């Protein structure tokens, strides 16, 4: 990381502070108020060979400012370095989005807007973050969008960024979830001579109802338990392939997902019915009289509960201003028969149904990245108000995630299946200590040295090709007598 920061022109002191800030994301658990006090609880000064005495919070903010104009260059250099180090795949591009919220008004930040909150904080302003990762989970490119940006409008921008920063060779496969699987986005992917593999949207799934109901042709996807948990009971997933013109459809069924779909629908429907009852009482009490206002209230409910509102005929009589809600039982029964069923489609004809499902399942890599950046890497909430520092704050978390994935991948390639959380908890037991030895002469000998690592720590150092002696002992004499 230090070499890459040097290559983009950052001076030595700035590089050390940037490295310290990145390493802190890995070492320290998430906290609401990060202050320079964290650096005194770590051995970063010893490891980096520098002194952070007198470090002020403003100095760290200025490092964010210096990093900001170099984000694209650093990201591109990291991707190239990681491809060489780990022989990474260049054919699969997994794209997903999340949101991160602010504490405070962020009035001076144009990107801080209210929108659909993945953090369940609709009361806070937020930004939307788009991230592309490869099949091994390494970040390839990221971008920060305004908080009210619709997911479906971001794909073309991300493809442009990928091409400009790291290259986007023809023939690669772009994988997205149903929130981006609109016709215009699929056309955008194909226009760039790329392949697509997407989860189809709900309306398209309904036309395959008979095929889902027919058990003929389904085959179970063989899923191996995690090496970290050999007794793990993987959920059963069955797939069936159908081709329609130049499009390949993969019908997927999951018993566990069936229970989940049923529970979500019941919860949403219960909330919708409660709100419909409130709306009906408002109309009856004369609190809503104008038909257009009642229609607006109905529209808001349809936006709030899109999954279940389509099973009801919601209407208002323009003459009498009477509100009605009628259940469309056939529509709801059809949805119930599709519980646990989902549809994947692609323009590739060289993959089996199982292969397509396995590639689609890789989208969890992007979800895992967001989860790691938000919690152990302290991406949220954001306290910065300046747009440039907000973008640099998120970039810092992405850089730390690069290191996290590189550590996990290095261990995985050597047969050690573990997570960063486990690695961090193991390494916490190895500490750097200061031994204080007063003498009869009035002087004090202070020896700064690392403790002897435990066996499991030493094994990790060996696998990561790190020296067991993280720092060389440093002896320093001080005069403990008060000076005149």
Short mmCIF file of C-alpha atoms in Angstrom, two decimals:
data_model
loop_
_atom_site.label_atom_id
_atom_site.label_comp_id
_atom_site.label_asym_id
_atom_site.label_seq_id
_atom_site.Cartn_x
_atom_site.Cartn_y
_atom_site.Cartn_z
CA UNK A 1 0.00 0.00 0.00
CA UNK A 2 2.82 2.40 0.86
CA UNK A 3 4.42 1.80 -2.57
CA UNK A 4 1.18 2.67 -4.34
CA UNK A 5 0.69 5.84 -2.28
CA UNK A 6 4.27 6.82 -3.16
CA UNK A 7 3.65 6.18 -6.87
CA UNK A 8 0.75 8.66 -6.95
CA UNK A 9 2.94 11.36 -5.42
CA UNK A 10 2.07 11.48 -1.72
CA UNK A 11 4.86 12.69 0.53
CA UNK A 12 6.36 10.48 3.23
CA UNK A 13 4.55 12.02 6.22
CA UNK A 14 1.22 11.98 4.41
CA UNK A 15 1.77 8.36 3.35
CA UNK A 16 2.47 7.30 6.93
CA UNK A 17 -0.67 8.99 8.22
CA UNK A 18 -2.72 7.48 5.40
CA UNK A 19 -1.33 4.00 6.11
CA UNK A 20 -2.06 4.48 9.80
CA UNK A 21 -5.63 5.50 9.07
CA UNK A 22 -6.13 2.50 6.76
CA UNK A 23 -4.62 0.08 9.26
CA UNK A 24 -6.78 1.55 12.01
CA UNK A 25 -9.88 0.51 10.08
CA UNK A 26 -8.65 -3.06 10.33
CA UNK A 27 -7.39 -2.98 13.91
CA UNK A 28 -10.06 -1.00 15.75
CA UNK A 29 -13.69 -2.12 16.01
CA UNK A 30 -16.34 0.32 14.88
CA UNK A 31 -16.97 3.23 17.23
CA UNK A 32 -19.29 6.18 17.09
CA UNK A 33 -16.63 8.81 17.71
CA UNK A 34 -13.20 8.01 16.28
CA UNK A 35 -10.57 10.35 17.78
CA UNK A 36 -6.76 10.38 17.61
CA UNK A 37 -6.75 8.54 20.97
CA UNK A 38 -7.04 5.28 19.04
CA UNK A 39 -3.49 5.57 17.82
CA UNK A 40 -2.14 5.40 21.38
CA UNK A 41 -3.92 2.08 21.87
CA UNK A 42 -2.11 0.46 18.95
CA UNK A 43 1.47 -0.35 17.93
CA UNK A 44 1.18 1.57 14.67
CA UNK A 45 3.86 4.06 15.65
CA UNK A 46 6.28 1.17 16.25
CA UNK A 47 5.32 -0.74 13.10
CA UNK A 48 5.47 2.33 10.83
CA UNK A 49 8.60 3.67 12.51
CA UNK A 50 7.23 7.14 13.16
CA UNK A 51 6.03 9.25 16.05
CA UNK A 52 2.43 10.39 16.33
CA UNK A 53 3.02 12.55 19.41
CA UNK A 54 0.98 15.70 19.12
CA UNK A 55 -1.16 14.30 16.31
CA UNK A 56 -4.32 16.37 15.99
CA UNK A 57 -7.63 15.39 14.42
CA UNK A 58 -7.28 18.13 11.80
CA UNK A 59 -4.11 16.50 10.47
CA UNK A 60 -6.05 13.33 9.71
CA UNK A 61 -8.72 15.36 7.94
CA UNK A 62 -6.04 16.99 5.79
CA UNK A 63 -4.82 13.53 4.80
CA UNK A 64 -8.32 12.80 3.51
CA UNK A 65 -8.08 15.98 1.43
CA UNK A 66 -4.74 14.88 -0.03
CA UNK A 67 -6.05 11.40 -0.86
CA UNK A 68 -9.15 12.69 -2.63
CA UNK A 69 -7.68 13.65 -6.04
CA UNK A 70 -5.73 10.36 -6.21
CA UNK A 71 -8.64 7.98 -5.58
CA UNK A 72 -9.01 6.69 -9.13
CA UNK A 73 -5.24 6.23 -9.62
CA UNK A 74 -4.82 4.40 -6.31
CA UNK A 75 -7.81 2.15 -6.98
CA UNK A 76 -6.56 1.27 -10.47
CA UNK A 77 -3.03 0.56 -9.20
CA UNK A 78 -4.37 -1.70 -6.44
CA UNK A 79 -6.51 -3.70 -8.86
CA UNK A 80 -3.53 -4.23 -11.17
CA UNK A 81 -1.26 -5.24 -8.28
CA UNK A 82 -3.81 -7.69 -6.87
CA UNK A 83 -4.41 -9.29 -10.25
CA UNK A 84 -0.72 -10.06 -10.49
CA UNK A 85 -0.32 -11.22 -6.89
CA UNK A 86 -3.38 -13.47 -6.76
CA UNK A 87 -3.95 -14.33 -10.44
CA UNK A 88 -7.47 -12.90 -10.23
CA UNK A 89 -10.29 -13.48 -12.69
CA UNK A 90 -11.16 -10.73 -15.21
CA UNK A 91 -14.34 -12.21 -16.63
CA UNK A 92 -16.92 -11.72 -13.86
CA UNK A 93 -18.06 -8.27 -12.62
CA UNK A 94 -20.43 -8.29 -9.64
CA UNK A 95 -22.21 -4.96 -9.12
CA UNK A 96 -24.38 -3.93 -6.18
CA UNK A 97 -25.28 -0.81 -4.22
CA UNK A 98 -25.84 0.19 -0.62
CA UNK A 99 -26.43 3.39 1.34
CA UNK A 100 -24.65 5.01 4.28
CA UNK A 101 -26.27 7.62 6.49
CA UNK A 102 -25.09 10.88 8.06
CA UNK A 103 -25.22 12.19 11.59
CA UNK A 104 -26.10 15.84 11.21
CA UNK A 105 -27.75 17.91 8.50
CA UNK A 106 -24.87 17.83 5.96
CA UNK A 107 -26.40 20.99 4.51
CA UNK A 108 -23.31 21.88 2.45
CA UNK A 109 -23.11 18.45 0.81
CA UNK A 110 -25.12 18.22 -2.39
CA UNK A 111 -24.94 14.43 -2.43
CA UNK A 112 -26.44 14.13 1.06
CA UNK A 113 -30.08 13.43 0.31
CA UNK A 114 -32.91 11.36 1.74
CA UNK A 115 -33.75 8.18 -0.14
CA UNK A 116 -34.30 4.46 0.27
CA UNK A 117 -32.19 3.56 3.32
CA UNK A 118 -30.60 0.11 3.53
CA UNK A 119 -29.67 1.04 7.10
CA UNK A 120 -33.33 1.55 8.07
CA UNK A 121 -32.63 5.21 8.83
CA UNK A 122 -35.07 7.12 6.62
CA UNK A 123 -34.83 10.00 9.10
CA UNK A 124 -31.21 10.68 8.07
CA UNK A 125 -29.64 11.99 4.92
CA UNK A 126 -27.44 9.51 3.10
CA UNK A 127 -25.28 8.77 0.09
CA UNK A 128 -25.53 5.74 -2.17
CA UNK A 129 -22.40 3.66 -2.82
CA UNK A 130 -21.93 1.51 -5.89
CA UNK A 131 -19.29 -1.21 -5.74
CA UNK A 132 -17.98 -3.69 -8.31
CA UNK A 133 -16.11 -6.75 -7.04
CA UNK A 134 -14.66 -9.78 -8.80
CA UNK A 135 -15.47 -13.43 -8.12
CA UNK A 136 -12.92 -13.51 -5.27
CA UNK A 137 -14.47 -10.49 -3.56
CA UNK A 138 -11.71 -7.97 -4.38
CA UNK A 139 -13.03 -4.45 -5.07
CA UNK A 140 -12.53 -3.28 -8.65
CA UNK A 141 -14.22 0.13 -8.65
CA UNK A 142 -16.55 2.15 -6.46
CA UNK A 143 -18.47 5.39 -6.77
CA UNK A 144 -20.44 7.62 -4.43
CA UNK A 145 -23.85 8.80 -5.69
CA UNK A 146 -26.40 11.20 -4.27
CA UNK A 147 -28.58 9.68 -1.56
CA UNK A 148 -31.76 9.88 -3.64
CA UNK A 149 -30.26 8.13 -6.69
CA UNK A 150 -32.26 5.23 -8.10
CA UNK A 151 -30.22 2.04 -8.42
CA UNK A 152 -31.31 1.42 -12.00
CA UNK A 153 -29.79 4.74 -13.20
CA UNK A 154 -26.24 3.97 -12.02
CA UNK A 155 -25.17 1.05 -14.21
CA UNK A 156 -23.96 3.01 -17.24
CA UNK A 157 -21.88 5.28 -14.98
CA UNK A 158 -20.22 2.31 -13.27
CA UNK A 159 -19.43 0.63 -16.59
CA UNK A 160 -17.83 3.88 -17.80
CA UNK A 161 -15.74 4.07 -14.61
CA UNK A 162 -14.65 0.45 -14.96
CA UNK A 163 -13.52 1.01 -18.52
CA UNK A 164 -11.63 4.21 -17.67
CA UNK A 165 -9.94 2.95 -14.48
CA UNK A 166 -9.15 -0.72 -14.95
CA UNK A 167 -10.33 -1.66 -18.43
CA UNK A 168 -13.44 -3.58 -19.41
CA UNK A 169 -12.53 -6.22 -22.01
CA UNK A 170 -15.26 -7.50 -24.29
CA UNK A 171 -16.81 -10.82 -23.40
CA UNK A 172 -16.94 -10.29 -19.64
CA UNK A 173 -20.11 -11.04 -17.68
CA UNK A 174 -21.86 -8.37 -15.62
CA UNK A 175 -23.91 -9.79 -12.72
CA UNK A 176 -26.59 -7.68 -11.04
CA UNK A 177 -29.63 -8.26 -8.85
CA UNK A 178 -33.24 -7.58 -9.84
CA UNK A 179 -33.09 -3.94 -8.74
CA UNK A 180 -30.92 -3.25 -11.80
CA UNK A 181 -32.40 -5.84 -14.17
CA UNK A 182 -34.33 -3.42 -16.36
CA UNK A 183 -34.44 -3.67 -20.15
CA UNK A 184 -32.44 -0.49 -20.65
CA UNK A 185 -29.63 -1.78 -18.43
CA UNK A 186 -29.51 -5.14 -20.19
CA UNK A 187 -29.35 -3.28 -23.52
CA UNK A 188 -26.51 -1.13 -22.11
CA UNK A 189 -24.51 -4.22 -21.19
CA UNK A 190 -25.03 -5.86 -24.57
CA UNK A 191 -24.15 -2.64 -26.42
CA UNK A 192 -20.69 -2.80 -24.81
CA UNK A 193 -20.24 -6.38 -26.09
CA UNK A 194 -20.50 -7.78 -22.60
CA UNK A 195 -22.66 -10.62 -21.30
CA UNK A 196 -25.28 -10.25 -18.60
CA UNK A 197 -26.51 -12.54 -15.85
CA UNK A 198 -29.31 -11.04 -13.80
CA UNK A 199 -32.16 -11.94 -11.48
CA UNK A 200 -35.38 -11.33 -13.39
CA UNK A 201 -37.94 -8.95 -12.00
CA UNK A 202 -41.14 -10.27 -10.41
CA UNK A 203 -43.55 -9.75 -13.35
CA UNK A 204 -41.35 -11.82 -15.65
CA UNK A 205 -41.30 -14.67 -13.15
CA UNK A 206 -45.07 -15.12 -13.32
CA UNK A 207 -45.05 -16.30 -16.96
CA UNK A 208 -43.08 -19.36 -15.87
CA UNK A 209 -45.65 -20.44 -13.29
CA UNK A 210 -46.46 -23.74 -15.05
CA UNK A 211 -42.76 -24.58 -15.47
CA UNK A 212 -42.11 -23.92 -11.78
CA UNK A 213 -45.04 -26.15 -10.82
CA UNK A 214 -43.80 -29.03 -13.01
CA UNK A 215 -41.18 -31.04 -11.04
CA UNK A 216 -39.78 -32.55 -14.23
CA UNK A 217 -36.34 -31.23 -15.16
CA UNK A 218 -35.27 -29.79 -11.82
CA UNK A 219 -31.87 -30.84 -10.49
CA UNK A 220 -30.34 -30.05 -7.12
CA UNK A 221 -27.29 -27.79 -6.99
CA UNK A 222 -24.54 -29.53 -5.06
CA UNK A 223 -23.38 -27.10 -2.38
CA UNK A 224 -20.39 -27.95 -0.22
CA UNK A 225 -20.41 -26.93 3.45
CA UNK A 226 -17.93 -24.33 4.57
CA UNK A 227 -14.54 -25.81 5.55
CA UNK A 228 -14.83 -23.68 8.69
CA UNK A 229 -18.08 -25.47 9.51
CA UNK A 230 -18.06 -29.02 8.07
CA UNK A 231 -21.36 -29.86 9.81
CA UNK A 232 -23.11 -26.93 8.11
CA UNK A 233 -26.49 -27.86 6.65
CA UNK A 234 -26.75 -26.05 3.33
CA UNK A 235 -30.20 -25.11 2.09
CA UNK A 236 -31.50 -27.14 -0.83
CA UNK A 237 -31.64 -25.32 -4.17
CA UNK A 238 -33.11 -26.88 -7.32
CA UNK A 239 -32.61 -25.45 -10.81
CA UNK A 240 -34.05 -26.04 -14.27
CA UNK A 241 -32.90 -24.48 -17.54
CA UNK A 242 -35.08 -23.18 -20.36
CA UNK A 243 -34.02 -21.39 -23.53
CA UNK A 244 -36.17 -18.81 -25.28
CA UNK A 245 -34.56 -17.35 -28.38
CA UNK A 246 -31.17 -15.88 -27.45
CA UNK A 247 -32.04 -15.80 -23.74
CA UNK A 248 -31.36 -18.58 -21.25
CA UNK A 249 -33.66 -18.77 -18.23
CA UNK A 250 -32.78 -20.64 -15.05
CA UNK A 251 -35.70 -21.48 -12.81
CA UNK A 252 -34.62 -21.76 -9.17
CA UNK A 253 -36.55 -23.19 -6.21
CA UNK A 254 -35.53 -23.06 -2.55
CA UNK A 255 -37.55 -24.42 0.38
CA UNK A 256 -35.91 -21.99 2.82
CA UNK A 257 -36.57 -19.05 0.52
CA UNK A 258 -40.21 -20.17 0.28
CA UNK A 259 -40.61 -19.71 4.04
CA UNK A 260 -38.88 -16.34 3.83
CA UNK A 261 -41.05 -15.10 0.93
CA UNK A 262 -44.21 -16.18 2.75
CA UNK A 263 -43.16 -14.41 5.95
CA UNK A 264 -42.21 -11.19 4.15
CA UNK A 265 -45.47 -11.13 2.22
CA UNK A 266 -47.54 -11.73 5.36
CA UNK A 267 -45.70 -8.97 7.24
CA UNK A 268 -46.05 -6.48 4.37
CA UNK A 269 -49.70 -7.34 3.83
CA UNK A 270 -50.47 -6.88 7.51
CA UNK A 271 -48.92 -3.41 7.45
CA UNK A 272 -50.73 -2.49 4.24
CA UNK A 273 -54.10 -3.54 5.66
CA UNK A 274 -53.46 -1.53 8.84
CA UNK A 275 -52.65 1.58 6.77
CA UNK A 276 -55.66 1.00 4.52
CA UNK A 277 -57.84 0.87 7.61
CA UNK A 278 -56.35 4.17 8.81
CA UNK A 279 -56.97 5.73 5.41
CA UNK A 280 -60.57 4.46 5.38
CA UNK A 281 -61.21 5.97 8.82
CA UNK A 282 -59.74 9.31 7.75
CA UNK A 283 -62.04 9.38 4.73
CA UNK A 284 -65.09 8.37 6.82
CA UNK A 285 -64.28 11.05 9.42
CA UNK A 286 -64.11 13.70 6.73
CA UNK A 287 -60.41 14.37 7.25
CA UNK A 288 -59.82 13.61 3.56
CA UNK A 289 -62.58 14.89 1.30
CA UNK A 290 -61.08 15.75 -2.07
CA UNK A 291 -60.74 12.74 -4.42
CA UNK A 292 -57.31 13.85 -5.66
CA UNK A 293 -55.98 13.93 -2.09
CA UNK A 294 -57.33 10.43 -1.45
CA UNK A 295 -55.72 9.29 -4.72
CA UNK A 296 -52.38 10.74 -3.56
CA UNK A 297 -52.67 8.79 -0.29
CA UNK A 298 -53.37 5.61 -2.26
CA UNK A 299 -50.32 6.28 -4.45
CA UNK A 300 -48.10 6.64 -1.41
CA UNK A 301 -49.32 3.29 -0.06
CA UNK A 302 -48.59 1.64 -3.41
CA UNK A 303 -45.05 3.03 -3.28
CA UNK A 304 -44.57 1.90 0.32
CA UNK A 305 -45.88 -1.62 -0.21
CA UNK A 306 -45.17 -2.51 -3.86
CA UNK A 307 -44.79 -6.22 -3.08
CA UNK A 308 -48.39 -6.67 -1.87
CA UNK A 309 -50.32 -3.58 -3.03
CA UNK A 310 -50.67 -5.14 -6.48
CA UNK A 311 -52.93 -7.81 -4.96
CA UNK A 312 -55.52 -5.14 -4.12
CA UNK A 313 -57.70 -2.96 -6.32
CA UNK A 314 -57.41 0.45 -4.61
CA UNK A 315 -59.75 3.07 -5.97
CA UNK A 316 -61.56 6.29 -5.15
CA UNK A 317 -64.87 7.35 -6.69
CA UNK A 318 -64.36 10.87 -8.12
CA UNK A 319 -68.05 11.72 -7.64
CA UNK A 320 -68.67 10.48 -4.10
CA UNK A 321 -65.05 10.53 -2.80
CA UNK A 322 -65.61 7.02 -1.47
CA UNK A 323 -62.51 4.86 -0.98
CA UNK A 324 -62.50 1.09 -1.67
CA UNK A 325 -59.96 -1.74 -1.40
CA UNK A 326 -60.78 -5.07 -3.07
CA UNK A 327 -58.58 -8.15 -2.79
CA UNK A 328 -57.56 -9.76 -6.10
CA UNK A 329 -57.48 -13.32 -4.81
CA UNK A 330 -56.26 -14.86 -8.07
CA UNK A 331 -53.24 -12.56 -8.14
CA UNK A 332 -52.34 -13.30 -4.54
CA UNK A 333 -52.78 -17.06 -5.01
CA UNK A 334 -50.48 -16.95 -8.03
CA UNK A 335 -47.83 -15.16 -5.95
CA UNK A 336 -48.19 -17.74 -3.18
CA UNK A 337 -47.53 -20.54 -5.66
CA UNK A 338 -44.27 -18.80 -6.59
CA UNK A 339 -42.96 -18.58 -3.03
CA UNK A 340 -39.36 -19.76 -2.96
CA UNK A 341 -39.07 -19.47 -6.75
CA UNK A 342 -36.88 -16.98 -8.54
CA UNK A 343 -35.66 -16.56 -12.09
CA UNK A 344 -32.18 -15.91 -13.46
CA UNK A 345 -31.61 -14.99 -17.08
CA UNK A 346 -28.51 -14.58 -19.23
CA UNK A 347 -27.47 -14.26 -22.84
CA UNK A 348 -24.77 -16.89 -22.34
CA UNK A 349 -25.50 -20.30 -23.81
CA UNK A 350 -22.31 -22.02 -22.67
CA UNK A 351 -23.33 -22.46 -19.02
CA UNK A 352 -25.34 -25.12 -17.27
CA UNK A 353 -28.18 -24.25 -14.91
CA UNK A 354 -25.92 -25.03 -11.94
CA UNK A 355 -23.13 -22.83 -13.34
CA UNK A 356 -25.51 -19.89 -13.76
CA UNK A 357 -26.79 -20.26 -10.21
CA UNK A 358 -23.25 -20.47 -8.82
CA UNK A 359 -22.25 -17.28 -10.66
CA UNK A 360 -25.39 -15.44 -9.50
CA UNK A 361 -24.70 -16.56 -5.92
CA UNK A 362 -21.35 -14.75 -6.13
CA UNK A 363 -23.28 -11.50 -5.66
CA UNK A 364 -23.07 -12.28 -1.97
CA UNK A 365 -19.41 -11.19 -2.30
CA UNK A 366 -20.59 -7.61 -2.83
CA UNK A 367 -23.06 -7.92 0.05
CA UNK A 368 -20.27 -9.23 2.29
CA UNK A 369 -18.10 -6.26 1.26
CA UNK A 370 -20.78 -3.79 2.33
CA UNK A 371 -21.29 -5.64 5.60
CA UNK A 372 -17.57 -5.57 6.40
CA UNK A 373 -17.11 -1.93 5.44
CA UNK A 374 -20.07 -0.80 7.52
CA UNK A 375 -19.30 -2.63 10.74
CA UNK A 376 -15.67 -3.63 11.41
CA UNK A 377 -14.33 -0.92 9.08
CA UNK A 378 -16.58 1.82 10.58
CA UNK A 379 -17.97 3.28 7.37
CA UNK A 380 -21.19 4.34 9.08
CA UNK A 381 -22.42 6.67 10.33
CA UNK A 382 -20.61 9.52 8.58
CA UNK A 383 -19.89 12.62 10.64
CA UNK A 384 -18.10 14.58 7.90
CA UNK A 385 -20.15 17.28 6.22
CA UNK A 386 -17.77 18.26 3.41
CA UNK A 387 -18.52 16.29 0.22
CA UNK A 388 -14.85 15.74 -0.57
CA UNK A 389 -14.11 14.34 2.89
CA UNK A 390 -17.19 12.13 2.77
CA UNK A 391 -15.95 10.58 -0.47
CA UNK A 392 -12.45 10.17 1.01
CA UNK A 393 -13.90 8.62 4.19
CA UNK A 394 -15.66 5.98 2.08
CA UNK A 395 -12.53 5.53 -0.04
CA UNK A 396 -10.51 4.90 3.13
CA UNK A 397 -12.91 2.09 4.03
CA UNK A 398 -12.55 0.62 0.54
CA UNK A 399 -8.75 0.67 0.88
CA UNK A 400 -8.97 -1.08 4.24
CA UNK A 401 -11.29 -3.66 2.67
CA UNK A 402 -8.65 -4.31 -0.02
CA UNK A 403 -6.25 -5.30 2.77
CA UNK A 404 -8.90 -7.37 4.51
CA UNK A 405 -9.67 -9.39 1.36
CA UNK A 406 -5.97 -9.77 0.53
CA UNK A 407 -5.32 -11.24 3.98
CA UNK A 408 -8.23 -13.66 3.73
CA UNK A 409 -7.24 -14.67 0.17
CA UNK A 410 -3.60 -15.22 1.16
CA UNK A 411 -4.70 -17.53 3.95
CA UNK A 412 -7.29 -19.29 1.76
CA UNK A 413 -4.72 -20.06 -0.93
CA UNK A 414 -2.75 -21.90 1.73
CA UNK A 415 -5.69 -23.92 2.97
CA UNK A 416 -6.61 -21.73 5.96
CA UNK A 417 -10.34 -20.96 5.73
CA UNK A 418 -10.93 -18.10 8.12
CA UNK A 419 -12.43 -14.63 8.32
CA UNK A 420 -10.79 -11.32 9.10
CA UNK A 421 -12.75 -11.08 12.35
CA UNK A 422 -11.13 -14.32 13.55
CA UNK A 423 -7.69 -13.21 12.38
CA UNK A 424 -8.02 -9.88 14.17
CA UNK A 425 -9.18 -11.47 17.41
CA UNK A 426 -6.25 -13.90 17.26
CA UNK A 427 -3.67 -11.18 16.59
CA UNK A 428 -5.06 -9.06 19.45
CA UNK A 429 -3.32 -11.39 21.87
CA UNK A 430 0.10 -10.32 20.55
CA UNK A 431 0.97 -7.00 22.14
CA UNK A 432 3.81 -4.51 22.18
CA UNK A 433 4.77 -3.49 25.69
CA UNK A 434 6.98 -0.93 27.41
CA UNK A 435 9.14 -2.28 30.22
CA UNK A 436 10.08 0.44 32.74
CA UNK A 437 13.24 -0.16 34.83
CA UNK A 438 14.16 2.60 37.34
CA UNK A 439 17.82 2.68 38.46
CA UNK A 440 19.64 3.90 41.56
CA UNK A 441 21.26 6.68 39.53
CA UNK A 442 17.91 8.36 39.00
CA UNK A 443 17.66 7.41 35.37
CA UNK A 444 14.96 5.14 33.94
CA UNK A 445 15.46 2.54 31.23
CA UNK A 446 12.42 2.07 28.99
CA UNK A 447 12.44 -0.95 26.69
CA UNK A 448 9.82 -1.07 23.96
CA UNK A 449 9.44 -4.63 22.64
CA UNK A 450 6.89 -7.12 21.38
CA UNK A 451 5.81 -10.07 23.48
CA UNK A 452 6.54 -13.59 22.29
CA UNK A 453 3.65 -14.58 19.98
CA UNK A 454 1.47 -17.53 20.90
CA UNK A 455 1.47 -20.57 18.63
CA UNK A 456 -1.67 -19.59 16.68
CA UNK A 457 -0.35 -16.04 16.19
CA UNK A 458 3.02 -17.34 14.99
CA UNK A 459 1.23 -19.61 12.49
CA UNK A 460 -0.67 -16.65 11.06
CA UNK A 461 2.54 -14.63 10.71
CA UNK A 462 4.13 -17.55 8.88
CA UNK A 463 1.19 -17.96 6.48
CA UNK A 464 1.14 -14.21 5.81
CA UNK A 465 4.93 -14.20 5.37
CA UNK A 466 5.40 -11.70 8.19
CA UNK A 467 8.27 -11.75 10.68
CA UNK A 468 7.37 -13.08 14.12
CA UNK A 469 9.33 -10.15 15.55
CA UNK A 470 7.01 -7.34 14.51
CA UNK A 471 9.38 -4.67 15.85
CA UNK A 472 12.97 -4.65 17.03
CA UNK A 473 13.41 -3.85 20.75
CA UNK A 474 14.13 -0.19 21.42
CA UNK A 475 15.88 0.90 24.61
CA UNK A 476 15.70 4.50 25.77
CA UNK A 477 17.21 6.13 28.86
CA UNK A 478 15.38 9.04 30.47
CA UNK A 479 16.34 11.28 33.33
CA UNK A 480 13.68 10.96 35.99
CA UNK A 481 15.19 13.72 38.18
CA UNK A 482 13.27 17.03 38.01
CA UNK A 483 15.20 19.62 36.02
CA UNK A 484 16.03 23.06 37.48
#
